[in-house]
Amino acid sequence: MALLEIHDLRAAYGHVPILHKIDMHVEQGEFVGVLGHNGMGKTTLLRAIMGFVTTKGGRIVYQDQEIQRLPTYRRARMGMSLVPQGREIFPNLTVLENLTVGILGKKGSLDRIDEMLEYFPRLRPLLDRRGGALSGGEQQILAIARCLCNHPSLILLDEPTEGVQPSIIHEISEVLQKLQGQQNLTIVLVEQNLEFIVGLASRIYTISRGVLDTEIPIDEIKDSAMVAEYLGFGA
Amino acid sequence: MLSNISKDWLGVGFVTAIGLAVLIFVPMLFDLFEVLQMTKYVVLSLFALSLAYIWGFGGILSFGQAGFFGLGGYTFAVSAINMGQTTIPFLMAIAMCALFAAALGYFMFYGRLNDVYLGVVTLVVTLILWKLINHTAGPEFIIGKARLGGFNGVPSIPIMTLPWQPDMEMEPSQMFQYFMAILIIVYLLLHFLIKSKFGRVAISIRENEIRTSLLGYDVRLYKLWIFTIGGAIGGAAGAMWATYQTFIDPNAFSLEVSAKCLIWVMAGGVGTLFGPIVGVIALEYLSLKLGETSFLNNLIILGTILMFLVLLLPKGLFPTFRDLVIKLWQRARGGTSGERPS
């Protein structure tokens, strides 16, 4: 059963159309990638799914419920979580406070933070640091950890490797794989980093000029040259 | 984690200790004029806290905080004159301003006004109230025994009595202590609120509204609560102002009062609770002293000082001083950067 289904979705910034007739489905426990160049609508797609870009038509069905008219916070409460491009952690809150804010309600909050620190031990010695004082990579890890604090069932990751050092990209990749395996998370990853997305996703959509135009077959995903050909990266 | 908590409580404990020392010793050590002057600073500090909280910890910049100050003052005046006591009128002033803030906030936040329009709406509403109350000079504008008096104001407002003892009017020193106790309590309550989960979410909203809503928080509802709390505190300050002066006029709603409140908070330090109190005391004392001289218009001198203050110390007096002390302390210890100052 699909956890997320998108039918004929259209979105625009004002009068400028960005997404055209997007059709997409994500099964429970799947790791789906969306690959595309800059300005093709990847970020807008995630924002439309989360509800802070106004959609101009189409349907978004999550857990068998139409959500395209729901406000962002209601979608988040249903278990959807977005880690936005550029991290957007709260720079004046400490790492611990950033994680605490990530938990709606108080029940079991410290246990959940401890659990996250097991996955991301790099954050443990930084708990008292202001978010703004962390490196770009540490901020990215914090953003992912904070998003996980609230037990999401669907995670939308917007270019988590952008501007992040290779060692941290590797760490993020390992943790995402571990989390997906252990907690049966459903993840939609939007990326330009071919190697990163190919290493994680079990299925990839490509997006071009606001249209999801290709779904790359699973057996071809591991062949980076083939994926590059779909996108024209290798040309 | 523990170190930050202890640093926070050290700071709050220090400020509270200063407050308690002031509460106990000022009436013993100073003459009547000075006690009255300091009572004024206490009332205005509470008023500044109302804006300091909503602006510094909720990101809501209100250009019309005087609206709550005036409304609280008039509510207290009218109800105290009619009831012949001050305890219930004081609570009524707080409740009225909280309700007014909740109603106004509902339309602003649920109407999704952005920050600029929010500032304009608060300003315009305050000016409307100011205009409205100015036009109540006629004899028909009477509520029970209280005449609103239009631009002449409302005289003979009862002096604050001891709680639930309507016959026991407070002496100036008692009133100072009572108001000081209220200021300390409000300061502590706000501190608890800021350190609570609610407070952290409020700061998150100040820093990034969209990000906060992505975490599942209804930003509109949080902002409404923050604005309502700020309105209630502004109303309490207005009621205290009315009983302190035993008089209130439409100037309580004026643009000047709103502007002064903004200046106190800016000069003292946005994002702190103690800073705006420092701002009130420093600027009001300066204003008083400049008023005693006659070689130049004191408003020109005050304006120039404020301009330099904003340009040279953009963080405000208190945060600049605090950061300097922390920097010197860290340099002496060879400490790390990035830890949040308490």
Short mmCIF file of N, CA, C and O in Angstrom, two decimals, chain B residues 22-71:
data_model
loop_
_atom_site.label_atom_id
_atom_site.label_comp_id
_atom_site.label_asym_id
_atom_site.label_seq_id
_atom_site.Cartn_x
_atom_site.Cartn_y
_atom_site.Cartn_z
N VAL B 22 16.67 45.90 46.33
CA VAL B 22 16.07 47.20 46.00
C VAL B 22 14.72 47.33 46.73
O VAL B 22 14.42 48.36 47.33
N LEU B 23 13.93 46.26 46.67
CA LEU B 23 12.60 46.26 47.31
C LEU B 23 12.72 46.56 48.82
O LEU B 23 11.95 47.36 49.37
N ILE B 24 13.71 45.97 49.45
CA ILE B 24 13.82 46.12 50.91
C ILE B 24 14.47 47.46 51.28
O ILE B 24 13.97 48.18 52.16
N PHE B 25 15.56 47.79 50.59
CA PHE B 25 16.38 48.90 51.10
C PHE B 25 16.02 50.28 50.55
O PHE B 25 16.29 51.28 51.20
N VAL B 26 15.43 50.35 49.34
CA VAL B 26 15.15 51.67 48.78
C VAL B 26 14.27 52.54 49.70
O VAL B 26 14.60 53.69 49.96
N PRO B 27 13.16 52.01 50.24
CA PRO B 27 12.33 52.85 51.11
C PRO B 27 13.08 53.30 52.38
O PRO B 27 12.74 54.33 52.96
N MET B 28 14.08 52.53 52.80
CA MET B 28 14.82 52.90 54.01
C MET B 28 15.85 53.98 53.72
O MET B 28 16.14 54.83 54.54
N LEU B 29 16.44 53.91 52.52
CA LEU B 29 17.62 54.75 52.25
C LEU B 29 17.31 56.02 51.47
O LEU B 29 18.14 56.93 51.44
N PHE B 30 16.17 56.09 50.82
CA PHE B 30 15.91 57.25 49.96
C PHE B 30 14.72 58.07 50.46
O PHE B 30 13.85 57.55 51.17
N ASP B 31 14.72 59.36 50.04
CA ASP B 31 13.60 60.21 50.48
C ASP B 31 12.37 59.99 49.60
O ASP B 31 12.43 59.25 48.61
N LEU B 32 11.29 60.65 49.97
CA LEU B 32 9.99 60.40 49.32
C LEU B 32 10.05 60.65 47.81
O LEU B 32 9.56 59.85 47.02
N PHE B 33 10.68 61.79 47.42
CA PHE B 33 10.73 62.12 46.00
C PHE B 33 11.43 61.00 45.21
O PHE B 33 10.96 60.58 44.15
N GLU B 34 12.54 60.55 45.78
CA GLU B 34 13.30 59.51 45.08
C GLU B 34 12.54 58.18 45.03
O GLU B 34 12.59 57.46 44.03
N VAL B 35 11.83 57.87 46.11
CA VAL B 35 11.02 56.63 46.11
C VAL B 35 9.94 56.72 45.04
O VAL B 35 9.70 55.76 44.30
N LEU B 36 9.30 57.88 44.95
CA LEU B 36 8.26 58.06 43.92
C LEU B 36 8.86 57.94 42.52
O LEU B 36 8.25 57.35 41.62
N GLN B 37 10.03 58.53 42.35
CA GLN B 37 10.70 58.45 41.06
C GLN B 37 11.00 57.00 40.70
O GLN B 37 10.79 56.56 39.57
N MET B 38 11.47 56.25 41.69
CA MET B 38 11.80 54.85 41.43
C MET B 38 10.55 54.00 41.22
O MET B 38 10.59 53.01 40.48
N THR B 39 9.44 54.40 41.85
CA THR B 39 8.17 53.69 41.59
C THR B 39 7.80 53.82 40.11
O THR B 39 7.36 52.87 39.48
N LYS B 40 8.04 55.03 39.60
CA LYS B 40 7.75 55.26 38.18
C LYS B 40 8.62 54.34 37.31
O LYS B 40 8.13 53.73 36.36
N TYR B 41 9.90 54.22 37.66
CA TYR B 41 10.79 53.34 36.88
C TYR B 41 10.29 51.88 36.93
O TYR B 41 10.39 51.15 35.95
N VAL B 42 9.78 51.50 38.09
CA VAL B 42 9.31 50.11 38.24
C VAL B 42 8.12 49.86 37.33
O VAL B 42 8.04 48.84 36.62
N VAL B 43 7.17 50.82 37.32
CA VAL B 43 5.97 50.67 36.48
C VAL B 43 6.38 50.62 35.00
O VAL B 43 5.92 49.75 34.25
N LEU B 44 7.26 51.54 34.62
CA LEU B 44 7.67 51.59 33.21
C LEU B 44 8.50 50.35 32.83
O LEU B 44 8.47 49.90 31.69
N SER B 45 9.22 49.82 33.81
CA SER B 45 9.99 48.59 33.55
C SER B 45 9.05 47.44 33.24
O SER B 45 9.32 46.62 32.36
N LEU B 46 7.97 47.37 33.98
CA LEU B 46 6.99 46.31 33.73
C LEU B 46 6.40 46.48 32.33
O LEU B 46 6.21 45.50 31.59
N PHE B 47 6.12 47.74 31.98
CA PHE B 47 5.60 48.03 30.65
C PHE B 47 6.61 47.60 29.58
O PHE B 47 6.26 46.96 28.58
N ALA B 48 7.88 47.93 29.82
CA ALA B 48 8.94 47.54 28.86
C ALA B 48 9.04 46.02 28.75
O ALA B 48 9.27 45.49 27.66
N LEU B 49 8.82 45.32 29.88
CA LEU B 49 8.88 43.85 29.85
C LEU B 49 7.81 43.28 28.92
O LEU B 49 8.02 42.24 28.29
N SER B 50 6.66 43.96 28.86
CA SER B 50 5.57 43.45 28.01
C SER B 50 6.02 43.41 26.55
O SER B 50 5.74 42.46 25.83
N LEU B 51 6.75 44.44 26.11
CA LEU B 51 7.24 44.45 24.73
C LEU B 51 8.48 43.57 24.59
O LEU B 51 8.66 42.88 23.59
N ALA B 52 9.32 43.61 25.63
CA ALA B 52 10.57 42.81 25.59
C ALA B 52 10.23 41.34 25.38
O ALA B 52 10.93 40.64 24.65
N TYR B 53 9.15 40.89 26.01
CA TYR B 53 8.79 39.48 25.88
C TYR B 53 8.28 39.16 24.48
O TYR B 53 8.77 38.24 23.82
N ILE B 54 7.31 39.94 24.00
CA ILE B 54 6.71 39.57 22.71
C ILE B 54 7.67 39.80 21.54
O ILE B 54 7.67 39.07 20.57
N TRP B 55 8.51 40.82 21.68
CA TRP B 55 9.45 41.14 20.59
C TRP B 55 10.70 40.25 20.69
O TRP B 55 11.09 39.59 19.74
N GLY B 56 11.28 40.23 21.86
CA GLY B 56 12.54 39.53 22.03
C GLY B 56 12.42 38.03 22.05
O GLY B 56 13.34 37.31 21.66
N PHE B 57 11.27 37.51 22.48
CA PHE B 57 11.16 36.05 22.63
C PHE B 57 10.05 35.45 21.78
O PHE B 57 9.81 34.26 21.84
N GLY B 58 9.34 36.29 21.03
CA GLY B 58 8.31 35.76 20.14
C GLY B 58 8.40 36.35 18.75
O GLY B 58 7.66 35.94 17.85
N GLY B 59 9.29 37.33 18.58
CA GLY B 59 9.48 37.95 17.27
C GLY B 59 8.31 38.80 16.81
O GLY B 59 8.16 39.07 15.62
N ILE B 60 7.46 39.24 17.76
CA ILE B 60 6.31 40.08 17.38
C ILE B 60 6.64 41.53 17.72
O ILE B 60 6.70 41.90 18.89
N LEU B 61 6.88 42.32 16.70
CA LEU B 61 7.21 43.72 16.93
C LEU B 61 5.93 44.55 16.91
O LEU B 61 5.34 44.77 15.85
N SER B 62 5.52 44.99 18.10
CA SER B 62 4.30 45.78 18.21
C SER B 62 4.67 47.25 18.32
O SER B 62 5.43 47.64 19.20
N PHE B 63 4.13 48.06 17.42
CA PHE B 63 4.35 49.50 17.49
C PHE B 63 3.26 50.17 18.33
O PHE B 63 3.21 51.38 18.42
N GLY B 64 2.39 49.35 18.88
CA GLY B 64 1.25 49.94 19.59
C GLY B 64 1.08 49.38 20.99
O GLY B 64 -0.05 49.18 21.46
N GLN B 65 2.19 49.15 21.68
CA GLN B 65 2.08 48.59 23.03
C GLN B 65 1.37 49.56 23.97
O GLN B 65 0.77 49.15 24.96
N ALA B 66 1.40 50.85 23.62
CA ALA B 66 0.70 51.85 24.43
C ALA B 66 -0.81 51.57 24.47
O ALA B 66 -1.49 52.00 25.41
N GLY B 67 -1.31 50.89 23.47
CA GLY B 67 -2.74 50.56 23.46
C GLY B 67 -3.13 49.77 24.72
O GLY B 67 -4.15 50.05 25.36
N PHE B 68 -2.30 48.80 25.09
CA PHE B 68 -2.58 47.99 26.28
C PHE B 68 -2.34 48.80 27.56
O PHE B 68 -3.06 48.65 28.54
N PHE B 69 -1.32 49.64 27.49
CA PHE B 69 -0.98 50.48 28.64
C PHE B 69 -2.17 51.42 28.96
O PHE B 69 -2.63 51.50 30.10
N GLY B 70 -2.66 52.06 27.92
CA GLY B 70 -3.79 52.99 28.11
C GLY B 70 -5.07 52.27 28.49
O GLY B 70 -5.79 52.69 29.41
N LEU B 71 -5.32 51.15 27.81
CA LEU B 71 -6.55 50.40 28.08
C LEU B 71 -6.54 49.87 29.52
O LEU B 71 -7.56 49.94 30.22
#
